[in-house]
């Protein structure tokens, strides 16, 4: 396996990208990291922003996690927009940045309410300048369990949502499905856990289960817009909110760039950084592994990922405090491109079967892989293992992450059987493992670029995420597949090395700044 901290191969910089320039600004103090985008500053010069249709009214909706006006295009088998395209793909923002932090605020009601006003004022200032779309900047503020544990021990005021004295964690959304199954109260937000196939690079140590108070996701086609948002939220100037936080990491990355026929960002940047295996990335690929990751069929539609949308999942319908919110999983993984393209899966068919499921006969390689994955039931996955001694990545998860029958939401929307519930927001990165970390030793920080993924997924409960992630390892509630979870026969697991995980609660927009602080006494 490739060590995520492995020295990048030496070589002459490609094209007009100077390697030394690419690496500038990726180390040092938080202030330097905030001011410099390092290799990612090249993206705006390398990629033309997607031609997104103008919208007359882009007022923010309550669902923070939804990036508005993220249009859908029809692509052909090479992943390029075409009048003859048959595959619907969402066009994501080119730039994605995540900033994690612990709070720098006293744990008392007065200080927290002042912080609530301060942060909300900073975000509103940004929203007056930028629409919540890829042409502006999408802002998602998510809160970890440490925030609720340490800063909201109990609610001192009675409200339409809670009784006075409600203690942590009783005010959090309840996962009704998991609670019923386990015979105890389980909340929609849970501590992160590790999974059977989780394995950091050699020498890294165990997966780091992080304990951040807050994570902020910024998405835009413009790096300048993201820089303005980062300065407003984490800078220390007048009317900026940085005094509220002790930043623990900055995570930067990218997605797409090749939907309109030009060379995609994964190929361009990996080649420029001389990443091992980069020459094998298909030219228009949306991600390092060559697949389109934002297929419309693989993304939860509308507000299906809300806490309250699907009947019986949580206790937030019809008017819970966190209604129109969701949960978020955030993790970092290294991706071993040499093992993927040259060793374990050297043929196009091998990679299709690993990503989808064995037994497929795909057409000759079109370049990037924009293939509509066929759904598989758990029984079909098990039969495939009996026949082929292997299973595929998306096939293993397709029943667990989707509706199992025709379902009408609490809002009256009918979803057919097999409708995907989670919404992915992950993006490729050259961080190793982060662009900036406040603890370089513990995070095994390196200046050397490495192919990786900042994985983000939104779903109504972390219980759903855990089920989906376990199925990726062949572990189902009623059976475990007889395949070693890190073997080349277990989907794409053998090329992934997980380093960090944490779960978050994403409140609705109206409660995004220091949720519940208004009920403290």
Short mmCIF file of C-alpha atoms in Angstrom, two decimals:
data_model
loop_
_atom_site.label_atom_id
_atom_site.label_comp_id
_atom_site.label_asym_id
_atom_site.label_seq_id
_atom_site.Cartn_x
_atom_site.Cartn_y
_atom_site.Cartn_z
CA UNK A 1 0.00 0.00 0.00
CA UNK A 2 1.12 3.56 -0.63
CA UNK A 3 1.95 5.49 2.52
CA UNK A 4 -0.06 8.72 2.58
CA UNK A 5 3.07 10.51 3.77
CA UNK A 6 5.22 9.02 0.98
CA UNK A 7 7.55 11.38 -0.80
CA UNK A 8 6.03 12.56 -4.05
CA UNK A 9 8.11 11.41 -7.01
CA UNK A 10 10.51 14.01 -8.30
CA UNK A 11 10.12 15.19 -11.83
CA UNK A 12 9.96 18.21 -14.04
CA UNK A 13 6.81 20.33 -13.54
CA UNK A 14 4.27 19.81 -16.29
CA UNK A 15 2.90 22.56 -18.48
CA UNK A 16 3.21 26.07 -17.11
CA UNK A 17 2.77 25.04 -13.49
CA UNK A 18 5.87 25.53 -11.40
CA UNK A 19 6.04 22.89 -8.66
CA UNK A 20 7.60 25.23 -6.13
CA UNK A 21 4.83 27.74 -6.67
CA UNK A 22 2.24 25.00 -6.30
CA UNK A 23 3.46 24.15 -2.84
CA UNK A 24 3.86 27.65 -1.47
CA UNK A 25 1.64 28.62 1.41
CA UNK A 26 0.63 25.12 2.53
CA UNK A 27 2.49 25.17 5.85
CA UNK A 28 3.10 27.49 8.77
CA UNK A 29 0.78 29.45 11.03
CA UNK A 30 -2.99 29.62 10.79
CA UNK A 31 -2.75 33.19 9.53
CA UNK A 32 -0.47 32.15 6.69
CA UNK A 33 -2.74 29.21 5.83
CA UNK A 34 -5.80 31.46 5.83
CA UNK A 35 -4.09 33.91 3.49
CA UNK A 36 -2.68 31.38 1.01
CA UNK A 37 -4.48 28.74 -1.03
CA UNK A 38 -1.28 26.92 -2.02
CA UNK A 39 -1.76 24.62 -5.00
CA UNK A 40 -5.48 25.36 -5.11
CA UNK A 41 -4.93 28.95 -6.23
CA UNK A 42 -4.22 27.50 -9.67
CA UNK A 43 -7.74 26.15 -10.08
CA UNK A 44 -9.33 29.39 -11.27
CA UNK A 45 -6.62 29.68 -13.94
CA UNK A 46 -6.95 26.02 -14.96
CA UNK A 47 -10.71 25.60 -15.08
CA UNK A 48 -13.41 27.70 -16.65
CA UNK A 49 -16.34 28.01 -14.23
CA UNK A 50 -19.41 26.07 -15.39
CA UNK A 51 -21.92 28.05 -17.43
CA UNK A 52 -24.61 28.17 -14.79
CA UNK A 53 -28.02 29.66 -15.65
CA UNK A 54 -28.82 32.90 -13.89
CA UNK A 55 -31.55 32.82 -11.25
CA UNK A 56 -33.71 35.80 -10.47
CA UNK A 57 -34.14 35.00 -6.77
CA UNK A 58 -31.54 33.04 -4.81
CA UNK A 59 -32.62 33.81 -1.28
CA UNK A 60 -31.18 31.27 1.15
CA UNK A 61 -33.42 28.36 2.03
CA UNK A 62 -33.52 26.82 5.51
CA UNK A 63 -31.63 23.71 4.42
CA UNK A 64 -28.02 24.80 4.90
CA UNK A 65 -26.64 21.62 3.36
CA UNK A 66 -28.27 22.16 -0.04
CA UNK A 67 -26.16 24.16 -2.48
CA UNK A 68 -28.75 26.11 -4.45
CA UNK A 69 -28.73 26.33 -8.25
CA UNK A 70 -26.39 23.35 -8.56
CA UNK A 71 -27.74 22.47 -11.99
CA UNK A 72 -28.07 19.03 -13.55
CA UNK A 73 -26.64 18.26 -17.01
CA UNK A 74 -26.98 15.21 -19.24
CA UNK A 75 -23.63 13.58 -20.00
CA UNK A 76 -22.49 10.77 -22.26
CA UNK A 77 -20.40 7.77 -21.27
CA UNK A 78 -17.25 9.88 -21.17
CA UNK A 79 -18.78 12.20 -18.59
CA UNK A 80 -19.13 15.15 -20.97
CA UNK A 81 -22.29 17.19 -21.47
CA UNK A 82 -23.97 16.13 -24.69
CA UNK A 83 -27.27 16.57 -26.51
CA UNK A 84 -27.24 12.78 -26.76
CA UNK A 85 -26.34 12.28 -23.11
CA UNK A 86 -28.49 9.87 -21.11
CA UNK A 87 -26.97 10.19 -17.64
CA UNK A 88 -28.01 13.01 -15.29
CA UNK A 89 -25.16 14.47 -13.26
CA UNK A 90 -25.11 17.38 -10.81
CA UNK A 91 -22.40 19.92 -11.59
CA UNK A 92 -20.73 20.67 -8.23
CA UNK A 93 -18.84 23.79 -7.26
CA UNK A 94 -15.19 23.80 -8.35
CA UNK A 95 -13.87 24.75 -4.89
CA UNK A 96 -14.71 23.13 -1.54
CA UNK A 97 -13.17 24.19 1.76
CA UNK A 98 -13.87 22.92 5.28
CA UNK A 99 -12.68 24.72 8.40
CA UNK A 100 -12.92 22.93 11.75
CA UNK A 101 -12.55 24.64 15.10
CA UNK A 102 -12.96 24.57 18.82
CA UNK A 103 -14.66 27.49 20.48
CA UNK A 104 -12.86 30.41 22.07
CA UNK A 105 -15.91 31.52 24.03
CA UNK A 106 -16.61 31.26 27.79
CA UNK A 107 -19.19 28.60 28.60
CA UNK A 108 -21.83 30.94 30.01
CA UNK A 109 -25.17 32.16 28.71
CA UNK A 110 -24.21 35.81 28.20
CA UNK A 111 -21.02 35.04 26.25
CA UNK A 112 -22.73 32.42 24.10
CA UNK A 113 -25.65 34.66 23.20
CA UNK A 114 -23.21 37.43 22.24
CA UNK A 115 -21.26 34.91 20.16
CA UNK A 116 -24.49 33.78 18.53
CA UNK A 117 -25.27 37.33 17.46
CA UNK A 118 -21.69 37.95 16.32
CA UNK A 119 -21.50 34.85 14.11
CA UNK A 120 -24.95 35.33 12.63
CA UNK A 121 -24.11 38.95 11.82
CA UNK A 122 -20.94 37.87 10.01
CA UNK A 123 -22.82 35.27 7.96
CA UNK A 124 -25.61 37.69 7.08
CA UNK A 125 -22.98 40.15 5.88
CA UNK A 126 -21.67 37.50 3.51
CA UNK A 127 -25.17 36.64 2.30
CA UNK A 128 -25.76 40.27 1.42
CA UNK A 129 -22.71 40.07 -0.87
CA UNK A 130 -22.98 36.55 -2.28
CA UNK A 131 -25.96 34.38 -3.25
CA UNK A 132 -25.97 30.86 -1.72
CA UNK A 133 -25.06 29.30 -5.07
CA UNK A 134 -21.88 28.09 -6.80
CA UNK A 135 -21.50 31.51 -8.46
CA UNK A 136 -21.60 33.07 -4.98
CA UNK A 137 -20.69 30.99 -1.97
CA UNK A 138 -22.60 28.26 -0.13
CA UNK A 139 -22.15 28.31 3.66
CA UNK A 140 -22.92 25.32 5.88
CA UNK A 141 -22.31 25.50 9.64
CA UNK A 142 -22.31 22.15 11.46
CA UNK A 143 -21.92 21.45 15.18
CA UNK A 144 -20.19 18.51 16.85
CA UNK A 145 -21.18 16.70 20.03
CA UNK A 146 -18.46 18.47 22.07
CA UNK A 147 -20.30 21.76 21.53
CA UNK A 148 -23.54 20.41 22.95
CA UNK A 149 -21.82 18.51 25.76
CA UNK A 150 -19.66 21.37 26.99
CA UNK A 151 -21.63 24.49 26.14
CA UNK A 152 -25.29 23.41 26.34
CA UNK A 153 -25.45 21.22 29.49
CA UNK A 154 -29.12 22.06 30.01
CA UNK A 155 -31.77 24.49 28.79
CA UNK A 156 -32.77 27.06 31.36
CA UNK A 157 -35.75 28.53 29.52
CA UNK A 158 -39.08 27.04 28.56
CA UNK A 159 -39.95 27.29 24.87
CA UNK A 160 -42.33 25.83 22.32
CA UNK A 161 -39.67 23.16 21.74
CA UNK A 162 -38.38 22.26 25.21
CA UNK A 163 -39.20 22.40 28.89
CA UNK A 164 -36.97 24.39 31.20
CA UNK A 165 -34.25 22.19 32.62
CA UNK A 166 -34.04 19.82 29.64
CA UNK A 167 -30.51 18.36 29.93
CA UNK A 168 -28.01 17.25 27.33
CA UNK A 169 -28.59 15.12 25.25
CA UNK A 170 -32.39 15.05 25.66
CA UNK A 171 -32.85 18.12 23.44
CA UNK A 172 -31.14 16.48 20.44
CA UNK A 173 -33.20 14.84 17.66
CA UNK A 174 -34.04 11.22 18.42
CA UNK A 175 -33.33 8.49 15.85
CA UNK A 176 -36.62 6.61 16.17
CA UNK A 177 -35.66 3.71 13.91
CA UNK A 178 -32.40 2.86 15.68
CA UNK A 179 -33.96 3.47 19.10
CA UNK A 180 -36.69 0.93 18.35
CA UNK A 181 -34.19 -1.61 17.06
CA UNK A 182 -31.83 -1.26 20.03
CA UNK A 183 -34.47 -0.84 22.74
CA UNK A 184 -32.95 2.39 24.05
CA UNK A 185 -32.90 6.07 23.12
CA UNK A 186 -30.44 6.72 20.30
CA UNK A 187 -29.97 10.23 18.95
CA UNK A 188 -29.67 11.29 15.32
CA UNK A 189 -26.20 12.66 16.12
CA UNK A 190 -23.81 10.03 17.46
CA UNK A 191 -20.09 9.85 18.14
CA UNK A 192 -18.06 8.74 15.14
CA UNK A 193 -16.91 5.13 15.02
CA UNK A 194 -14.37 3.17 13.02
CA UNK A 195 -15.30 0.49 10.50
CA UNK A 196 -13.83 -2.92 9.62
CA UNK A 197 -11.95 -1.67 6.53
CA UNK A 198 -10.64 1.51 8.15
CA UNK A 199 -6.87 1.48 7.95
CA UNK A 200 -4.65 4.55 8.04
CA UNK A 201 -1.34 4.55 6.16
CA UNK A 202 1.60 2.68 7.76
CA UNK A 203 2.98 4.59 10.71
CA UNK A 204 -0.06 6.86 11.10
CA UNK A 205 -1.55 5.11 14.12
CA UNK A 206 -5.28 4.60 14.70
CA UNK A 207 -7.97 6.57 12.90
CA UNK A 208 -8.42 9.90 14.65
CA UNK A 209 -11.98 10.33 15.92
CA UNK A 210 -12.05 14.09 16.11
CA UNK A 211 -13.67 16.26 18.78
CA UNK A 212 -14.23 19.61 17.07
CA UNK A 213 -16.97 21.94 18.23
CA UNK A 214 -17.83 23.23 14.77
CA UNK A 215 -17.15 22.68 11.07
CA UNK A 216 -17.88 25.18 8.31
CA UNK A 217 -18.23 24.03 4.69
CA UNK A 218 -17.73 26.65 1.97
CA UNK A 219 -18.50 25.89 -1.70
CA UNK A 220 -18.05 28.12 -4.73
CA UNK A 221 -16.81 28.30 -8.32
CA UNK A 222 -14.66 31.27 -7.21
CA UNK A 223 -11.68 30.97 -4.90
CA UNK A 224 -11.90 34.71 -4.25
CA UNK A 225 -15.43 34.29 -2.92
CA UNK A 226 -14.32 31.51 -0.60
CA UNK A 227 -11.37 33.62 0.58
CA UNK A 228 -13.76 36.47 1.43
CA UNK A 229 -16.00 34.04 3.35
CA UNK A 230 -13.06 32.56 5.26
CA UNK A 231 -11.83 36.01 6.22
CA UNK A 232 -15.27 37.12 7.37
CA UNK A 233 -15.79 34.02 9.52
CA UNK A 234 -12.27 33.30 10.76
CA UNK A 235 -10.31 36.52 10.32
CA UNK A 236 -9.57 38.79 13.26
CA UNK A 237 -10.34 42.17 11.78
CA UNK A 238 -13.27 44.49 12.44
CA UNK A 239 -16.66 42.81 11.98
CA UNK A 240 -14.98 39.41 11.51
CA UNK A 241 -15.82 36.40 13.66
CA UNK A 242 -12.40 34.80 14.09
CA UNK A 243 -12.18 35.71 17.77
CA UNK A 244 -14.88 33.11 18.46
CA UNK A 245 -12.79 30.17 17.25
CA UNK A 246 -9.55 28.26 17.66
CA UNK A 247 -9.18 26.77 14.20
CA UNK A 248 -8.00 23.16 14.24
CA UNK A 249 -7.82 22.48 10.50
CA UNK A 250 -8.35 23.92 7.04
CA UNK A 251 -9.25 21.33 4.40
CA UNK A 252 -9.28 22.39 0.75
CA UNK A 253 -10.14 20.59 -2.44
CA UNK A 254 -11.93 20.51 -5.75
CA UNK A 255 -14.36 18.60 -7.93
CA UNK A 256 -15.17 18.29 -11.61
CA UNK A 257 -14.00 20.77 -14.19
CA UNK A 258 -14.38 18.36 -17.11
CA UNK A 259 -18.13 18.15 -17.69
CA UNK A 260 -17.90 20.46 -20.72
CA UNK A 261 -15.09 18.62 -22.49
CA UNK A 262 -12.01 20.24 -21.00
CA UNK A 263 -9.48 18.35 -18.88
CA UNK A 264 -10.85 17.79 -15.38
CA UNK A 265 -9.27 19.17 -12.23
CA UNK A 266 -8.34 15.75 -10.76
CA UNK A 267 -6.19 14.93 -13.80
CA UNK A 268 -4.70 18.42 -14.14
CA UNK A 269 -3.77 18.91 -10.50
CA UNK A 270 -2.55 15.36 -9.86
CA UNK A 271 -0.26 15.59 -12.88
CA UNK A 272 0.96 19.03 -11.85
CA UNK A 273 1.75 17.76 -8.34
CA UNK A 274 3.42 14.61 -9.73
CA UNK A 275 1.15 12.27 -7.77
CA UNK A 276 2.04 8.58 -8.34
CA UNK A 277 -0.50 7.07 -10.75
CA UNK A 278 -1.74 10.47 -11.96
CA UNK A 279 -1.10 9.62 -15.60
CA UNK A 280 -3.85 6.98 -15.43
CA UNK A 281 -6.64 9.34 -14.34
CA UNK A 282 -9.09 9.74 -17.26
CA UNK A 283 -8.83 13.20 -18.79
CA UNK A 284 -12.35 14.42 -17.99
CA UNK A 285 -12.77 12.52 -14.73
CA UNK A 286 -14.70 14.20 -11.94
CA UNK A 287 -12.65 12.40 -9.28
CA UNK A 288 -9.25 10.76 -8.88
CA UNK A 289 -10.71 7.24 -9.27
CA UNK A 290 -12.22 8.15 -12.64
CA UNK A 291 -15.91 7.98 -11.79
CA UNK A 292 -18.65 10.60 -11.85
CA UNK A 293 -19.55 10.90 -8.16
CA UNK A 294 -22.55 13.24 -8.38
CA UNK A 295 -24.89 11.10 -10.47
CA UNK A 296 -28.39 12.42 -9.92
CA UNK A 297 -29.60 8.89 -9.17
CA UNK A 298 -27.01 8.58 -6.37
CA UNK A 299 -27.95 11.85 -4.65
CA UNK A 300 -30.92 12.26 -2.37
CA UNK A 301 -33.51 14.45 -4.15
CA UNK A 302 -35.01 17.62 -2.74
CA UNK A 303 -35.16 17.67 1.06
CA UNK A 304 -35.22 13.90 1.56
CA UNK A 305 -32.10 14.10 3.75
CA UNK A 306 -33.81 16.44 6.24
CA UNK A 307 -34.30 15.14 9.76
CA UNK A 308 -38.08 15.37 9.47
CA UNK A 309 -38.86 14.51 5.84
CA UNK A 310 -39.31 10.73 5.92
CA UNK A 311 -41.94 9.45 8.38
CA UNK A 312 -40.68 7.53 11.38
CA UNK A 313 -36.98 8.40 11.13
CA UNK A 314 -36.74 11.09 13.82
CA UNK A 315 -38.95 12.99 16.27
CA UNK A 316 -38.57 16.35 14.49
CA UNK A 317 -41.82 16.35 12.50
CA UNK A 318 -43.79 18.59 12.39
CA UNK A 319 -42.14 21.42 14.34
CA UNK A 320 -38.98 20.30 16.10
CA UNK A 321 -36.26 22.84 16.82
CA UNK A 322 -33.97 21.16 14.28
CA UNK A 323 -36.60 20.71 11.55
CA UNK A 324 -35.02 21.37 8.12
CA UNK A 325 -31.67 20.33 9.50
CA UNK A 326 -29.71 17.12 8.93
CA UNK A 327 -26.60 15.26 10.10
CA UNK A 328 -23.18 15.33 8.47
CA UNK A 329 -20.29 12.88 8.42
CA UNK A 330 -16.84 14.30 7.68
CA UNK A 331 -13.76 12.16 7.12
CA UNK A 332 -10.44 12.19 5.31
CA UNK A 333 -9.11 9.31 3.21
CA UNK A 334 -5.98 8.87 1.13
CA UNK A 335 -6.56 7.29 -2.31
CA UNK A 336 -3.85 4.98 -3.64
CA UNK A 337 -3.92 5.60 -7.39
CA UNK A 338 -1.11 3.17 -8.20
CA UNK A 339 -2.92 0.30 -6.51
CA UNK A 340 -6.19 1.32 -8.20
CA UNK A 341 -5.01 1.79 -11.77
CA UNK A 342 -1.90 -0.39 -11.99
CA UNK A 343 -2.00 -3.19 -9.42
CA UNK A 344 -5.37 -4.39 -8.09
CA UNK A 345 -7.59 -3.17 -10.94
CA UNK A 346 -5.44 -2.67 -14.05
CA UNK A 347 -8.24 -3.18 -16.58
CA UNK A 348 -11.24 -0.92 -17.18
CA UNK A 349 -13.60 -3.85 -16.55
CA UNK A 350 -11.87 -4.57 -13.22
CA UNK A 351 -12.53 -1.02 -12.05
CA UNK A 352 -16.15 -1.06 -13.21
CA UNK A 353 -16.80 -4.28 -11.32
CA UNK A 354 -15.05 -2.98 -8.21
CA UNK A 355 -17.00 0.27 -8.26
CA UNK A 356 -20.39 -1.19 -9.27
CA UNK A 357 -20.60 -4.97 -8.95
CA UNK A 358 -19.01 -8.08 -10.51
CA UNK A 359 -20.40 -9.75 -13.60
CA UNK A 360 -20.87 -6.60 -15.65
CA UNK A 361 -19.77 -6.33 -19.27
CA UNK A 362 -19.22 -2.61 -19.85
CA UNK A 363 -18.63 -1.11 -23.25
CA UNK A 364 -15.00 -0.27 -24.09
CA UNK A 365 -13.51 2.37 -21.83
CA UNK A 366 -14.85 5.84 -22.74
CA UNK A 367 -12.32 7.65 -20.61
CA UNK A 368 -14.06 8.78 -17.47
CA UNK A 369 -16.69 6.49 -16.03
CA UNK A 370 -20.16 8.00 -16.12
CA UNK A 371 -22.09 4.76 -15.68
CA UNK A 372 -25.53 4.45 -14.17
CA UNK A 373 -25.09 1.93 -11.35
CA UNK A 374 -27.68 -0.85 -11.31
CA UNK A 375 -29.26 -1.29 -7.90
CA UNK A 376 -28.66 -4.51 -5.98
CA UNK A 377 -30.52 -6.02 -3.09
CA UNK A 378 -28.62 -7.48 -0.16
CA UNK A 379 -29.58 -10.97 -1.40
CA UNK A 380 -28.19 -10.18 -4.86
CA UNK A 381 -24.94 -8.94 -3.35
CA UNK A 382 -24.66 -12.19 -1.36
CA UNK A 383 -25.34 -14.28 -4.49
CA UNK A 384 -22.67 -12.32 -6.33
CA UNK A 385 -20.18 -13.22 -3.61
CA UNK A 386 -21.09 -16.90 -3.97
CA UNK A 387 -20.50 -16.74 -7.72
CA UNK A 388 -17.59 -14.30 -8.05
CA UNK A 389 -16.05 -14.26 -4.53
CA UNK A 390 -16.36 -10.47 -4.59
CA UNK A 391 -18.77 -7.56 -4.41
CA UNK A 392 -18.83 -3.99 -5.72
CA UNK A 393 -18.77 -0.67 -3.90
CA UNK A 394 -22.09 0.89 -4.94
CA UNK A 395 -23.82 -2.47 -5.25
CA UNK A 396 -23.11 -3.28 -1.61
CA UNK A 397 -24.76 -0.05 -0.42
CA UNK A 398 -27.64 0.43 -2.86
CA UNK A 399 -30.35 -1.18 -0.73
CA UNK A 400 -29.18 0.27 2.58
CA UNK A 401 -28.98 3.90 1.44
CA UNK A 402 -32.34 3.97 -0.35
CA UNK A 403 -36.05 3.71 0.31
CA UNK A 404 -37.09 0.04 0.43
CA UNK A 405 -40.66 0.72 -0.68
CA UNK A 406 -42.71 3.51 -2.20
CA UNK A 407 -42.71 6.22 0.46
CA UNK A 408 -44.71 9.41 0.85
CA UNK A 409 -42.85 12.06 2.82
CA UNK A 410 -44.32 14.18 5.58
CA UNK A 411 -44.50 16.95 2.97
CA UNK A 412 -46.63 14.81 0.63
CA UNK A 413 -43.84 14.00 -1.84
CA UNK A 414 -43.95 10.44 -3.21
CA UNK A 415 -40.59 8.71 -3.51
CA UNK A 416 -40.40 5.46 -5.50
CA UNK A 417 -38.68 2.35 -4.20
CA UNK A 418 -34.92 2.69 -4.47
CA UNK A 419 -34.76 6.48 -4.02
CA UNK A 420 -31.39 7.46 -2.56
CA UNK A 421 -31.62 9.16 0.84
CA UNK A 422 -28.14 10.63 1.60
CA UNK A 423 -26.64 13.61 -0.21
CA UNK A 424 -22.92 13.47 -0.92
CA UNK A 425 -20.72 16.52 -0.72
CA UNK A 426 -17.26 14.95 -0.91
CA UNK A 427 -14.37 16.37 -2.89
CA UNK A 428 -10.87 15.39 -3.95
CA UNK A 429 -7.85 16.97 -2.31
CA UNK A 430 -4.07 17.14 -2.40
CA UNK A 431 -3.97 17.92 1.34
CA UNK A 432 -1.71 15.65 3.36
CA UNK A 433 -3.97 15.21 5.24
CA UNK A 434 -5.02 18.87 5.70
CA UNK A 435 -4.02 22.21 4.20
CA UNK A 436 -3.48 23.46 7.76
CA UNK A 437 -3.61 21.76 11.14
CA UNK A 438 -3.12 23.16 14.63
CA UNK A 439 -1.52 19.82 15.62
CA UNK A 440 0.87 18.79 12.82
CA UNK A 441 2.41 15.94 14.82
CA UNK A 442 -0.83 14.19 15.76
CA UNK A 443 -2.30 14.72 12.28
CA UNK A 444 0.92 13.55 10.55
CA UNK A 445 0.95 16.72 8.49
CA UNK A 446 3.21 16.88 5.43
CA UNK A 447 3.82 19.54 2.79
CA UNK A 448 4.04 16.86 0.11
CA UNK A 449 0.80 16.60 -1.92
CA UNK A 450 -1.09 13.32 -1.72
CA UNK A 451 -4.21 12.10 -3.52
CA UNK A 452 -7.04 12.10 -1.05
CA UNK A 453 -10.72 12.64 -0.43
CA UNK A 454 -12.49 14.83 2.08
CA UNK A 455 -15.64 12.75 2.37
CA UNK A 456 -18.85 14.54 3.32
CA UNK A 457 -22.29 12.99 3.45
CA UNK A 458 -25.59 14.40 4.70
CA UNK A 459 -28.36 12.08 5.93
CA UNK A 460 -31.27 12.26 8.40
CA UNK A 461 -29.43 10.24 11.06
CA UNK A 462 -25.91 9.04 11.71
CA UNK A 463 -27.53 5.63 12.21
CA UNK A 464 -28.19 5.62 8.45
CA UNK A 465 -24.58 6.57 7.71
CA UNK A 466 -23.29 3.77 9.93
CA UNK A 467 -25.49 1.19 8.18
CA UNK A 468 -24.36 2.37 4.75
CA UNK A 469 -20.70 2.43 5.71
CA UNK A 470 -20.87 -1.05 7.29
CA UNK A 471 -22.49 -2.43 4.13
CA UNK A 472 -19.50 -1.09 2.18
CA UNK A 473 -17.49 -3.59 4.26
CA UNK A 474 -19.97 -6.42 3.66
CA UNK A 475 -21.50 -6.11 7.12
CA UNK A 476 -25.31 -6.12 7.16
CA UNK A 477 -27.70 -6.28 10.13
CA UNK A 478 -28.53 -9.93 9.41
CA UNK A 479 -25.33 -11.22 7.79
CA UNK A 480 -21.65 -10.62 7.14
CA UNK A 481 -20.30 -11.44 3.70
CA UNK A 482 -17.36 -13.90 3.63
CA UNK A 483 -14.98 -11.37 2.09
CA UNK A 484 -12.11 -9.71 3.94
CA UNK A 485 -13.13 -6.03 4.07
CA UNK A 486 -9.76 -4.73 2.85
CA UNK A 487 -9.21 -7.29 0.12
CA UNK A 488 -9.37 -6.39 -3.61
CA UNK A 489 -12.60 -8.39 -3.66
CA UNK A 490 -14.35 -5.86 -1.39
CA UNK A 491 -15.20 -3.03 -3.77
CA UNK A 492 -12.74 -0.13 -3.65
CA UNK A 493 -11.71 -0.61 0.00
CA UNK A 494 -8.17 -1.77 -0.77
CA UNK A 495 -7.22 1.63 -2.24
CA UNK A 496 -8.57 3.77 0.62
CA UNK A 497 -6.73 4.72 3.83
CA UNK A 498 -8.91 6.55 6.36
CA UNK A 499 -7.21 8.95 8.77
CA UNK A 500 -9.92 11.09 10.44
CA UNK A 501 -13.67 10.91 11.20
CA UNK A 502 -16.27 13.05 12.98
CA UNK A 503 -20.05 13.44 12.92
CA UNK A 504 -21.96 16.73 13.10
CA UNK A 505 -25.47 18.11 13.39
CA UNK A 506 -26.42 20.68 10.73
CA UNK A 507 -29.19 22.92 12.10
CA UNK A 508 -31.60 24.80 9.86
CA UNK A 509 -30.41 28.19 8.72
CA UNK A 510 -32.42 29.99 11.41
CA UNK A 511 -30.46 28.17 14.16
CA UNK A 512 -27.06 27.84 12.46
CA UNK A 513 -25.21 30.20 14.83
CA UNK A 514 -24.63 28.64 18.26
CA UNK A 515 -27.83 26.56 18.31
CA UNK A 516 -29.81 26.51 21.58
CA UNK A 517 -27.77 29.33 23.14
CA UNK A 518 -30.94 31.43 23.28
CA UNK A 519 -32.38 29.00 25.86
CA UNK A 520 -29.50 29.28 28.33
CA UNK A 521 -29.86 31.16 31.59
#
